Amino acid sequence: MAADLREAIAAGEYGSGGRLPAEQALAAHYGVSRGTIRQALAALRANGLVTSRRGTRRVVLGTTRVQSFSELVSFTSWARSLGEEPGGRVDRIERRPATAYEREQLRLPADGEVILVLRARTLSGQPVMVERSVYPLWVGELVARIPADAVSHTEPLQEQGVVFADADHTIDLAAADADDARLLGCDLAAPLLRERRRSTDPSGAPLECSEDRYMPGTVAFTVHNSLAGSALTRRQAAP
């Protein structure tokens, strides 16, 4: 049901800012309970496609591909969840001394080295993002053995025991450099949506310091917050 509604939203059947049918009407249409409908709507909310207020008709927020930060998933897994065909190709791999920022993010010594992997990513054949992943040497050497046109790096790394368990994200804008312009087909210095990410394993050890630059209008990111989960609310609720 969530996939069916997602396709309808993507096709513009409800329009941006329009409202979905009421839960009761959707339940009758699909022949299921309202609880099942709420689960499908929760999936749409997690993808940033509709508002989240229960008891009211959900408002369509837009049709741009949306990735939620409520859980940590790879670009490949996220794309497939939307019915898109992910693609990728490594442009270059280089070993070099780590910058001060990279040493801080990856907890490297003053003379630490890293491996940079520059990769172009596509969705259903459309160039959408340039990925700059900086790894400590032991992870980068594993990545270097993965075929250049492999769709996913995360999956083969997981098979070798490298698990990306947590990540911190920073979202801002960046001007396209020569690599971005060449791989995305955009103008030099064109504004790109930038996601900077630091990923760690289950023990908290840094695995990756990444900078992904997206073409405008190709993706959006969502974060779900709740007052109920804040420390202030918990203190106020305490007896």
PDB file of N, CA and C in Angstrom, residues 128-218:
ATOM      1  N   VAL A 128      23.411  11.995 -10.124  1.00  0.00           N
ATOM      2  CA  VAL A 128      22.815  12.797  -9.048  1.00  0.00           C
ATOM      3  C   VAL A 128      23.823  13.228  -7.989  1.00  0.00           C
ATOM      4  N   MET A 129      24.954  12.517  -7.867  1.00  0.00           N
ATOM      5  CA  MET A 129      25.818  12.803  -6.727  1.00  0.00           C
ATOM      6  C   MET A 129      27.261  12.401  -7.003  1.00  0.00           C
ATOM      7  N   VAL A 130      28.175  13.191  -6.459  1.00  0.00           N
ATOM      8  CA  VAL A 130      29.580  12.831  -6.441  1.00  0.00           C
ATOM      9  C   VAL A 130      29.953  12.538  -4.990  1.00  0.00           C
ATOM     10  N   GLU A 131      30.528  11.378  -4.782  1.00  0.00           N
ATOM     11  CA  GLU A 131      30.835  10.875  -3.448  1.00  0.00           C
ATOM     12  C   GLU A 131      32.345  10.931  -3.225  1.00  0.00           C
ATOM     13  N   ARG A 132      32.752  11.636  -2.167  1.00  0.00           N
ATOM     14  CA  ARG A 132      34.166  11.693  -1.772  1.00  0.00           C
ATOM     15  C   ARG A 132      34.282  11.018  -0.408  1.00  0.00           C
ATOM     16  N   SER A 133      34.751   9.793  -0.423  1.00  0.00           N
ATOM     17  CA  SER A 133      34.872   9.031   0.818  1.00  0.00           C
ATOM     18  C   SER A 133      36.340   8.908   1.196  1.00  0.00           C
ATOM     19  N   VAL A 134      36.654   9.304   2.421  1.00  0.00           N
ATOM     20  CA  VAL A 134      38.017   9.225   2.942  1.00  0.00           C
ATOM     21  C   VAL A 134      38.041   8.166   4.029  1.00  0.00           C
ATOM     22  N   TYR A 135      38.932   7.181   3.868  1.00  0.00           N
ATOM     23  CA  TYR A 135      38.979   6.040   4.781  1.00  0.00           C
ATOM     24  C   TYR A 135      40.351   5.942   5.450  1.00  0.00           C
ATOM     25  N   PRO A 136      40.401   5.408   6.678  1.00  0.00           N
ATOM     26  CA  PRO A 136      41.698   4.975   7.205  1.00  0.00           C
ATOM     27  C   PRO A 136      42.250   3.893   6.296  1.00  0.00           C
ATOM     28  N   LEU A 137      43.559   3.719   6.301  1.00  0.00           N
ATOM     29  CA  LEU A 137      44.193   2.842   5.321  1.00  0.00           C
ATOM     30  C   LEU A 137      43.606   1.439   5.291  1.00  0.00           C
ATOM     31  N   TRP A 138      43.333   0.842   6.450  1.00  0.00           N
ATOM     32  CA  TRP A 138      42.893  -0.559   6.448  1.00  0.00           C
ATOM     33  C   TRP A 138      41.541  -0.721   5.784  1.00  0.00           C
ATOM     34  N   VAL A 139      40.641   0.295   5.909  1.00  0.00           N
ATOM     35  CA  VAL A 139      39.338   0.235   5.232  1.00  0.00           C
ATOM     36  C   VAL A 139      39.509   0.576   3.758  1.00  0.00           C
ATOM     37  N   GLY A 140      40.284   1.606   3.462  1.00  0.00           N
ATOM     38  CA  GLY A 140      40.488   2.016   2.082  1.00  0.00           C
ATOM     39  C   GLY A 140      41.094   0.937   1.215  1.00  0.00           C
ATOM     40  N   GLU A 141      41.995   0.151   1.793  1.00  0.00           N
ATOM     41  CA  GLU A 141      42.596  -0.930   1.021  1.00  0.00           C
ATOM     42  C   GLU A 141      41.571  -2.002   0.661  1.00  0.00           C
ATOM     43  N   LEU A 142      40.585  -2.218   1.530  1.00  0.00           N
ATOM     44  CA  LEU A 142      39.496  -3.150   1.206  1.00  0.00           C
ATOM     45  C   LEU A 142      38.627  -2.586   0.087  1.00  0.00           C
ATOM     46  N   VAL A 143      38.332  -1.277   0.163  1.00  0.00           N
ATOM     47  CA  VAL A 143      37.511  -0.637  -0.864  1.00  0.00           C
ATOM     48  C   VAL A 143      38.210  -0.685  -2.214  1.00  0.00           C
ATOM     49  N   ALA A 144      39.520  -0.520  -2.225  1.00  0.00           N
ATOM     50  CA  ALA A 144      40.280  -0.501  -3.483  1.00  0.00           C
ATOM     51  C   ALA A 144      40.180  -1.822  -4.231  1.00  0.00           C
ATOM     52  N   ARG A 145      39.861  -2.896  -3.537  1.00  0.00           N
ATOM     53  CA  ARG A 145      39.740  -4.209  -4.185  1.00  0.00           C
ATOM     54  C   ARG A 145      38.360  -4.450  -4.782  1.00  0.00           C
ATOM     55  N   ILE A 146      37.399  -3.571  -4.472  1.00  0.00           N
ATOM     56  CA  ILE A 146      36.044  -3.718  -4.999  1.00  0.00           C
ATOM     57  C   ILE A 146      36.022  -3.236  -6.455  1.00  0.00           C
ATOM     58  N   PRO A 147      35.350  -3.951  -7.370  1.00  0.00           N
ATOM     59  CA  PRO A 147      35.296  -3.506  -8.775  1.00  0.00           C
ATOM     60  C   PRO A 147      34.826  -2.060  -8.900  1.00  0.00           C
ATOM     61  N   ALA A 148      35.405  -1.341  -9.860  1.00  0.00           N
ATOM     62  CA  ALA A 148      35.136   0.090 -10.012  1.00  0.00           C
ATOM     63  C   ALA A 148      33.674   0.393 -10.282  1.00  0.00           C
ATOM     64  N   ASP A 149      32.963  -0.533 -10.951  1.00  0.00           N
ATOM     65  CA  ASP A 149      31.568  -0.281 -11.290  1.00  0.00           C
ATOM     66  C   ASP A 149      30.605  -0.972 -10.333  1.00  0.00           C
ATOM     67  N   ALA A 150      31.083  -1.410  -9.165  1.00  0.00           N
ATOM     68  CA  ALA A 150      30.206  -2.054  -8.187  1.00  0.00           C
ATOM     69  C   ALA A 150      29.134  -1.069  -7.728  1.00  0.00           C
ATOM     70  N   VAL A 151      27.903  -1.547  -7.653  1.00  0.00           N
ATOM     71  CA  VAL A 151      26.794  -0.673  -7.243  1.00  0.00           C
ATOM     72  C   VAL A 151      26.958  -0.257  -5.791  1.00  0.00           C
ATOM     73  N   SER A 152      27.380  -1.179  -4.945  1.00  0.00           N
ATOM     74  CA  SER A 152      27.490  -0.907  -3.513  1.00  0.00           C
ATOM     75  C   SER A 152      28.895  -1.192  -3.014  1.00  0.00           C
ATOM     76  N   HIS A 153      29.400  -0.309  -2.143  1.00  0.00           N
ATOM     77  CA  HIS A 153      30.614  -0.578  -1.400  1.00  0.00           C
ATOM     78  C   HIS A 153      30.285  -1.085  -0.003  1.00  0.00           C
ATOM     79  N   THR A 154      29.158  -0.648   0.528  1.00  0.00           N
ATOM     80  CA  THR A 154      28.779  -1.017   1.888  1.00  0.00           C
ATOM     81  C   THR A 154      28.586  -2.522   2.032  1.00  0.00           C
ATOM     82  N   GLU A 155      27.895  -3.136   1.065  1.00  0.00           N
ATOM     83  CA  GLU A 155      27.602  -4.566   1.166  1.00  0.00           C
ATOM     84  C   GLU A 155      28.859  -5.430   1.162  1.00  0.00           C
ATOM     85  N   PRO A 156      29.797  -5.244   0.222  1.00  0.00           N
ATOM     86  CA  PRO A 156      31.020  -6.067   0.279  1.00  0.00           C
ATOM     87  C   PRO A 156      31.865  -5.789   1.512  1.00  0.00           C
ATOM     88  N   LEU A 157      31.842  -4.550   2.028  1.00  0.00           N
ATOM     89  CA  LEU A 157      32.575  -4.258   3.252  1.00  0.00           C
ATOM     90  C   LEU A 157      31.959  -4.993   4.439  1.00  0.00           C
ATOM     91  N   GLN A 158      30.626  -5.025   4.486  1.00  0.00           N
ATOM     92  CA  GLN A 158      29.962  -5.750   5.558  1.00  0.00           C
ATOM     93  C   GLN A 158      30.305  -7.236   5.526  1.00  0.00           C
ATOM     94  N   GLU A 159      30.433  -7.781   4.335  1.00  0.00           N
ATOM     95  CA  GLU A 159      30.799  -9.192   4.206  1.00  0.00           C
ATOM     96  C   GLU A 159      32.186  -9.466   4.771  1.00  0.00           C
ATOM     97  N   GLN A 160      33.026  -8.416   4.860  1.00  0.00           N
ATOM     98  CA  GLN A 160      34.368  -8.566   5.413  1.00  0.00           C
ATOM     99  C   GLN A 160      34.451  -8.054   6.850  1.00  0.00           C
ATOM    100  N   GLY A 161      33.287  -7.852   7.466  1.00  0.00           N
ATOM    101  CA  GLY A 161      33.254  -7.480   8.877  1.00  0.00           C
ATOM    102  C   GLY A 161      33.302  -6.005   9.172  1.00  0.00           C
ATOM    103  N   VAL A 162      33.229  -5.145   8.152  1.00  0.00           N
ATOM    104  CA  VAL A 162      33.230  -3.697   8.365  1.00  0.00           C
ATOM    105  C   VAL A 162      31.775  -3.230   8.440  1.00  0.00           C
ATOM    106  N   VAL A 163      31.321  -2.864   9.622  1.00  0.00           N
ATOM    107  CA  VAL A 163      29.916  -2.533   9.847  1.00  0.00           C
ATOM    108  C   VAL A 163      29.784  -1.042  10.165  1.00  0.00           C
ATOM    109  N   PHE A 164      29.038  -0.316   9.343  1.00  0.00           N
ATOM    110  CA  PHE A 164      28.752   1.099   9.582  1.00  0.00           C
ATOM    111  C   PHE A 164      27.542   1.173  10.507  1.00  0.00           C
ATOM    112  N   ALA A 165      27.781   1.463  11.789  1.00  0.00           N
ATOM    113  CA  ALA A 165      26.720   1.394  12.789  1.00  0.00           C
ATOM    114  C   ALA A 165      26.107   2.743  13.118  1.00  0.00           C
ATOM    115  N   ASP A 166      26.891   3.795  13.113  1.00  0.00           N
ATOM    116  CA  ASP A 166      26.402   5.127  13.486  1.00  0.00           C
ATOM    117  C   ASP A 166      27.022   6.173  12.571  1.00  0.00           C
ATOM    118  N   ALA A 167      26.324   7.304  12.450  1.00  0.00           N
ATOM    119  CA  ALA A 167      26.852   8.379  11.609  1.00  0.00           C
ATOM    120  C   ALA A 167      26.342   9.728  12.094  1.00  0.00           C
ATOM    121  N   ASP A 168      27.188  10.735  11.948  1.00  0.00           N
ATOM    122  CA  ASP A 168      26.807  12.126  12.187  1.00  0.00           C
ATOM    123  C   ASP A 168      26.754  12.809  10.829  1.00  0.00           C
ATOM    124  N   HIS A 169      25.726  13.649  10.613  1.00  0.00           N
ATOM    125  CA  HIS A 169      25.515  14.281   9.318  1.00  0.00           C
ATOM    126  C   HIS A 169      25.504  15.806   9.461  1.00  0.00           C
ATOM    127  N   THR A 170      26.110  16.469   8.503  1.00  0.00           N
ATOM    128  CA  THR A 170      26.045  17.924   8.400  1.00  0.00           C
ATOM    129  C   THR A 170      25.609  18.268   6.982  1.00  0.00           C
ATOM    130  N   ILE A 171      24.556  19.092   6.858  1.00  0.00           N
ATOM    131  CA  ILE A 171      24.003  19.447   5.542  1.00  0.00           C
ATOM    132  C   ILE A 171      24.234  20.936   5.278  1.00  0.00           C
ATOM    133  N   ASP A 172      24.790  21.246   4.123  1.00  0.00           N
ATOM    134  CA  ASP A 172      24.943  22.640   3.721  1.00  0.00           C
ATOM    135  C   ASP A 172      25.084  22.705   2.206  1.00  0.00           C
ATOM    136  N   LEU A 173      25.572  23.812   1.686  1.00  0.00           N
ATOM    137  CA  LEU A 173      25.777  23.987   0.251  1.00  0.00           C
ATOM    138  C   LEU A 173      27.266  24.050  -0.055  1.00  0.00           C
ATOM    139  N   ALA A 174      27.627  23.631  -1.264  1.00  0.00           N
ATOM    140  CA  ALA A 174      29.007  23.724  -1.732  1.00  0.00           C
ATOM    141  C   ALA A 174      28.995  24.119  -3.200  1.00  0.00           C
ATOM    142  N   ALA A 175      30.026  24.830  -3.618  1.00  0.00           N
ATOM    143  CA  ALA A 175      30.168  25.204  -5.027  1.00  0.00           C
ATOM    144  C   ALA A 175      30.840  24.059  -5.784  1.00  0.00           C
ATOM    145  N   ALA A 176      30.299  23.732  -6.935  1.00  0.00           N
ATOM    146  CA  ALA A 176      30.843  22.633  -7.740  1.00  0.00           C
ATOM    147  C   ALA A 176      32.276  22.940  -8.162  1.00  0.00           C
ATOM    148  N   ASP A 177      33.175  21.949  -7.950  1.00  0.00           N
ATOM    149  CA  ASP A 177      34.538  22.105  -8.442  1.00  0.00           C
ATOM    150  C   ASP A 177      34.668  21.402  -9.787  1.00  0.00           C
ATOM    151  N   ALA A 178      35.881  21.285 -10.277  1.00  0.00           N
ATOM    152  CA  ALA A 178      36.091  20.708 -11.610  1.00  0.00           C
ATOM    153  C   ALA A 178      35.623  19.255 -11.678  1.00  0.00           C
ATOM    154  N   ASP A 179      35.857  18.476 -10.623  1.00  0.00           N
ATOM    155  CA  ASP A 179      35.401  17.089 -10.614  1.00  0.00           C
ATOM    156  C   ASP A 179      33.879  17.006 -10.642  1.00  0.00           C
ATOM    157  N   ASP A 180      33.221  17.833  -9.843  1.00  0.00           N
ATOM    158  CA  ASP A 180      31.752  17.834  -9.826  1.00  0.00           C
ATOM    159  C   ASP A 180      31.197  18.191 -11.205  1.00  0.00           C
ATOM    160  N   ALA A 181      31.743  19.242 -11.811  1.00  0.00           N
ATOM    161  CA  ALA A 181      31.256  19.684 -13.113  1.00  0.00           C
ATOM    162  C   ALA A 181      31.441  18.589 -14.168  1.00  0.00           C
ATOM    163  N   ARG A 182      32.561  17.894 -14.103  1.00  0.00           N
ATOM    164  CA  ARG A 182      32.851  16.842 -15.084  1.00  0.00           C
ATOM    165  C   ARG A 182      31.945  15.628 -14.897  1.00  0.00           C
ATOM    166  N   LEU A 183      31.719  15.223 -13.655  1.00  0.00           N
ATOM    167  CA  LEU A 183      30.971  13.998 -13.392  1.00  0.00           C
ATOM    168  C   LEU A 183      29.458  14.197 -13.376  1.00  0.00           C
ATOM    169  N   LEU A 184      29.019  15.399 -13.025  1.00  0.00           N
ATOM    170  CA  LEU A 184      27.580  15.662 -12.954  1.00  0.00           C
ATOM    171  C   LEU A 184      27.049  16.424 -14.165  1.00  0.00           C
ATOM    172  N   GLY A 185      27.953  17.000 -14.947  1.00  0.00           N
ATOM    173  CA  GLY A 185      27.500  17.782 -16.099  1.00  0.00           C
ATOM    174  C   GLY A 185      26.927  19.131 -15.719  1.00  0.00           C
ATOM    175  N   CYS A 186      27.332  19.652 -14.558  1.00  0.00           N
ATOM    176  CA  CYS A 186      26.840  20.957 -14.114  1.00  0.00           C
ATOM    177  C   CYS A 186      27.893  22.024 -14.384  1.00  0.00           C
ATOM    178  N   ASP A 187      27.539  23.279 -14.162  1.00  0.00           N
ATOM    179  CA  ASP A 187      28.472  24.381 -14.356  1.00  0.00           C
ATOM    180  C   ASP A 187      29.469  24.435 -13.198  1.00  0.00           C
ATOM    181  N   LEU A 188      30.657  24.900 -13.487  1.00  0.00           N
ATOM    182  CA  LEU A 188      31.647  25.126 -12.454  1.00  0.00           C
ATOM    183  C   LEU A 188      31.129  26.183 -11.483  1.00  0.00           C
ATOM    184  N   ALA A 189      31.256  25.919 -10.191  1.00  0.00           N
ATOM    185  CA  ALA A 189      30.801  26.799  -9.113  1.00  0.00           C
ATOM    186  C   ALA A 189      29.282  26.785  -8.929  1.00  0.00           C
ATOM    187  N   ALA A 190      28.575  25.894  -9.629  1.00  0.00           N
ATOM    188  CA  ALA A 190      27.127  25.770  -9.418  1.00  0.00           C
ATOM    189  C   ALA A 190      26.862  25.277  -7.991  1.00  0.00           C
ATOM    190  N   PRO A 191      25.773  25.747  -7.353  1.00  0.00           N
ATOM    191  CA  PRO A 191      25.480  25.303  -5.984  1.00  0.00           C
ATOM    192  C   PRO A 191      25.021  23.851  -5.952  1.00  0.00           C
ATOM    193  N   LEU A 192      25.596  23.080  -5.035  1.00  0.00           N
ATOM    194  CA  LEU A 192      25.235  21.679  -4.853  1.00  0.00           C
ATOM    195  C   LEU A 192      24.860  21.444  -3.389  1.00  0.00           C
ATOM    196  N   LEU A 193      23.913  20.539  -3.175  1.00  0.00           N
ATOM    197  CA  LEU A 193      23.553  20.138  -1.823  1.00  0.00           C
ATOM    198  C   LEU A 193      24.648  19.209  -1.295  1.00  0.00           C
ATOM    199  N   ARG A 194      25.227  19.575  -0.139  1.00  0.00           N
ATOM    200  CA  ARG A 194      26.343  18.800   0.393  1.00  0.00           C
ATOM    201  C   ARG A 194      25.969  18.127   1.715  1.00  0.00           C
ATOM    202  N   GLU A 195      26.262  16.836   1.788  1.00  0.00           N
ATOM    203  CA  GLU A 195      26.115  16.100   3.041  1.00  0.00           C
ATOM    204  C   GLU A 195      27.494  15.619   3.475  1.00  0.00           C
ATOM    205  N   ARG A 196      27.945  16.089   4.635  1.00  0.00           N
ATOM    206  CA  ARG A 196      29.195  15.613   5.210  1.00  0.00           C
ATOM    207  C   ARG A 196      28.853  14.605   6.305  1.00  0.00           C
ATOM    208  N   ARG A 197      29.546  13.497   6.305  1.00  0.00           N
ATOM    209  CA  ARG A 197      29.172  12.385   7.184  1.00  0.00           C
ATOM    210  C   ARG A 197      30.411  11.742   7.801  1.00  0.00           C
ATOM    211  N   ARG A 198      30.306  11.436   9.080  1.00  0.00           N
ATOM    212  CA  ARG A 198      31.350  10.683   9.780  1.00  0.00           C
ATOM    213  C   ARG A 198      30.717   9.409  10.305  1.00  0.00           C
ATOM    214  N   SER A 199      31.212   8.263   9.850  1.00  0.00           N
ATOM    215  CA  SER A 199      30.622   6.970  10.205  1.00  0.00           C
ATOM    216  C   SER A 199      31.556   6.200  11.125  1.00  0.00           C
ATOM    217  N   THR A 200      30.952   5.474  12.072  1.00  0.00           N
ATOM    218  CA  THR A 200      31.723   4.682  13.023  1.00  0.00           C
ATOM    219  C   THR A 200      31.173   3.266  13.097  1.00  0.00           C
ATOM    220  N   ASP A 201      31.986   2.351  13.636  1.00  0.00           N
ATOM    221  CA  ASP A 201      31.554   0.971  13.800  1.00  0.00           C
ATOM    222  C   ASP A 201      30.838   0.810  15.147  1.00  0.00           C
ATOM    223  N   PRO A 202      30.355  -0.381  15.490  1.00  0.00           N
ATOM    224  CA  PRO A 202      29.607  -0.547  16.748  1.00  0.00           C
ATOM    225  C   PRO A 202      30.382  -0.158  18.001  1.00  0.00           C
ATOM    226  N   SER A 203      31.713  -0.184  17.944  1.00  0.00           N
ATOM    227  CA  SER A 203      32.512   0.201  19.101  1.00  0.00           C
ATOM    228  C   SER A 203      32.806   1.689  19.153  1.00  0.00           C
ATOM    229  N   GLY A 204      32.386   2.421  18.115  1.00  0.00           N
ATOM    230  CA  GLY A 204      32.643   3.855  18.053  1.00  0.00           C
ATOM    231  C   GLY A 204      33.897   4.233  17.298  1.00  0.00           C
ATOM    232  N   ALA A 205      34.602   3.257  16.736  1.00  0.00           N
ATOM    233  CA  ALA A 205      35.823   3.558  15.977  1.00  0.00           C
ATOM    234  C   ALA A 205      35.468   4.147  14.616  1.00  0.00           C
ATOM    235  N   PRO A 206      36.106   5.246  14.192  1.00  0.00           N
ATOM    236  CA  PRO A 206      35.797   5.870  12.900  1.00  0.00           C
ATOM    237  C   PRO A 206      36.156   4.969  11.725  1.00  0.00           C
ATOM    238  N   LEU A 207      35.244   4.913  10.754  1.00  0.00           N
ATOM    239  CA  LEU A 207      35.459   4.115   9.550  1.00  0.00           C
ATOM    240  C   LEU A 207      35.557   4.967   8.286  1.00  0.00           C
ATOM    241  N   GLU A 208      34.922   6.136   8.321  1.00  0.00           N
ATOM    242  CA  GLU A 208      34.796   6.911   7.077  1.00  0.00           C
ATOM    243  C   GLU A 208      34.522   8.361   7.405  1.00  0.00           C
ATOM    244  N   CYS A 209      35.079   9.221   6.601  1.00  0.00           N
ATOM    245  CA  CYS A 209      34.771  10.650   6.621  1.00  0.00           C
ATOM    246  C   CYS A 209      34.396  11.000   5.186  1.00  0.00           C
ATOM    247  N   SER A 210      33.116  11.284   4.945  1.00  0.00           N
ATOM    248  CA  SER A 210      32.625  11.377   3.570  1.00  0.00           C
ATOM    249  C   SER A 210      31.999  12.742   3.291  1.00  0.00           C
ATOM    250  N   GLU A 211      32.103  13.146   2.037  1.00  0.00           N
ATOM    251  CA  GLU A 211      31.419  14.355   1.569  1.00  0.00           C
ATOM    252  C   GLU A 211      30.711  14.025   0.265  1.00  0.00           C
ATOM    253  N   ASP A 212      29.382  14.069   0.291  1.00  0.00           N
ATOM    254  CA  ASP A 212      28.560  13.771  -0.879  1.00  0.00           C
ATOM    255  C   ASP A 212      27.942  15.058  -1.396  1.00  0.00           C
ATOM    256  N   ARG A 213      28.055  15.294  -2.693  1.00  0.00           N
ATOM    257  CA  ARG A 213      27.498  16.514  -3.301  1.00  0.00           C
ATOM    258  C   ARG A 213      26.434  16.127  -4.325  1.00  0.00           C
ATOM    259  N   TYR A 214      25.209  16.613  -4.105  1.00  0.00           N
ATOM    260  CA  TYR A 214      24.049  16.255  -4.915  1.00  0.00           C
ATOM    261  C   TYR A 214      23.626  17.399  -5.827  1.00  0.00           C
ATOM    262  N   MET A 215      23.155  17.022  -7.015  1.00  0.00           N
ATOM    263  CA  MET A 215      22.535  18.002  -7.908  1.00  0.00           C
ATOM    264  C   MET A 215      21.258  18.538  -7.269  1.00  0.00           C
ATOM    265  N   PRO A 216      20.991  19.834  -7.343  1.00  0.00           N
ATOM    266  CA  PRO A 216      19.772  20.390  -6.757  1.00  0.00           C
ATOM    267  C   PRO A 216      18.525  19.749  -7.361  1.00  0.00           C
ATOM    268  N   GLY A 217      17.532  19.499  -6.523  1.00  0.00           N
ATOM    269  CA  GLY A 217      16.258  18.966  -6.991  1.00  0.00           C
ATOM    270  C   GLY A 217      16.225  17.464  -7.177  1.00  0.00           C
ATOM    271  N   THR A 218      17.341  16.777  -6.931  1.00  0.00           N
ATOM    272  CA  THR A 218      17.350  15.324  -7.136  1.00  0.00           C
ATOM    273  C   THR A 218      17.008  14.556  -5.871  1.00  0.00           C
TER     274      THR A 218
END
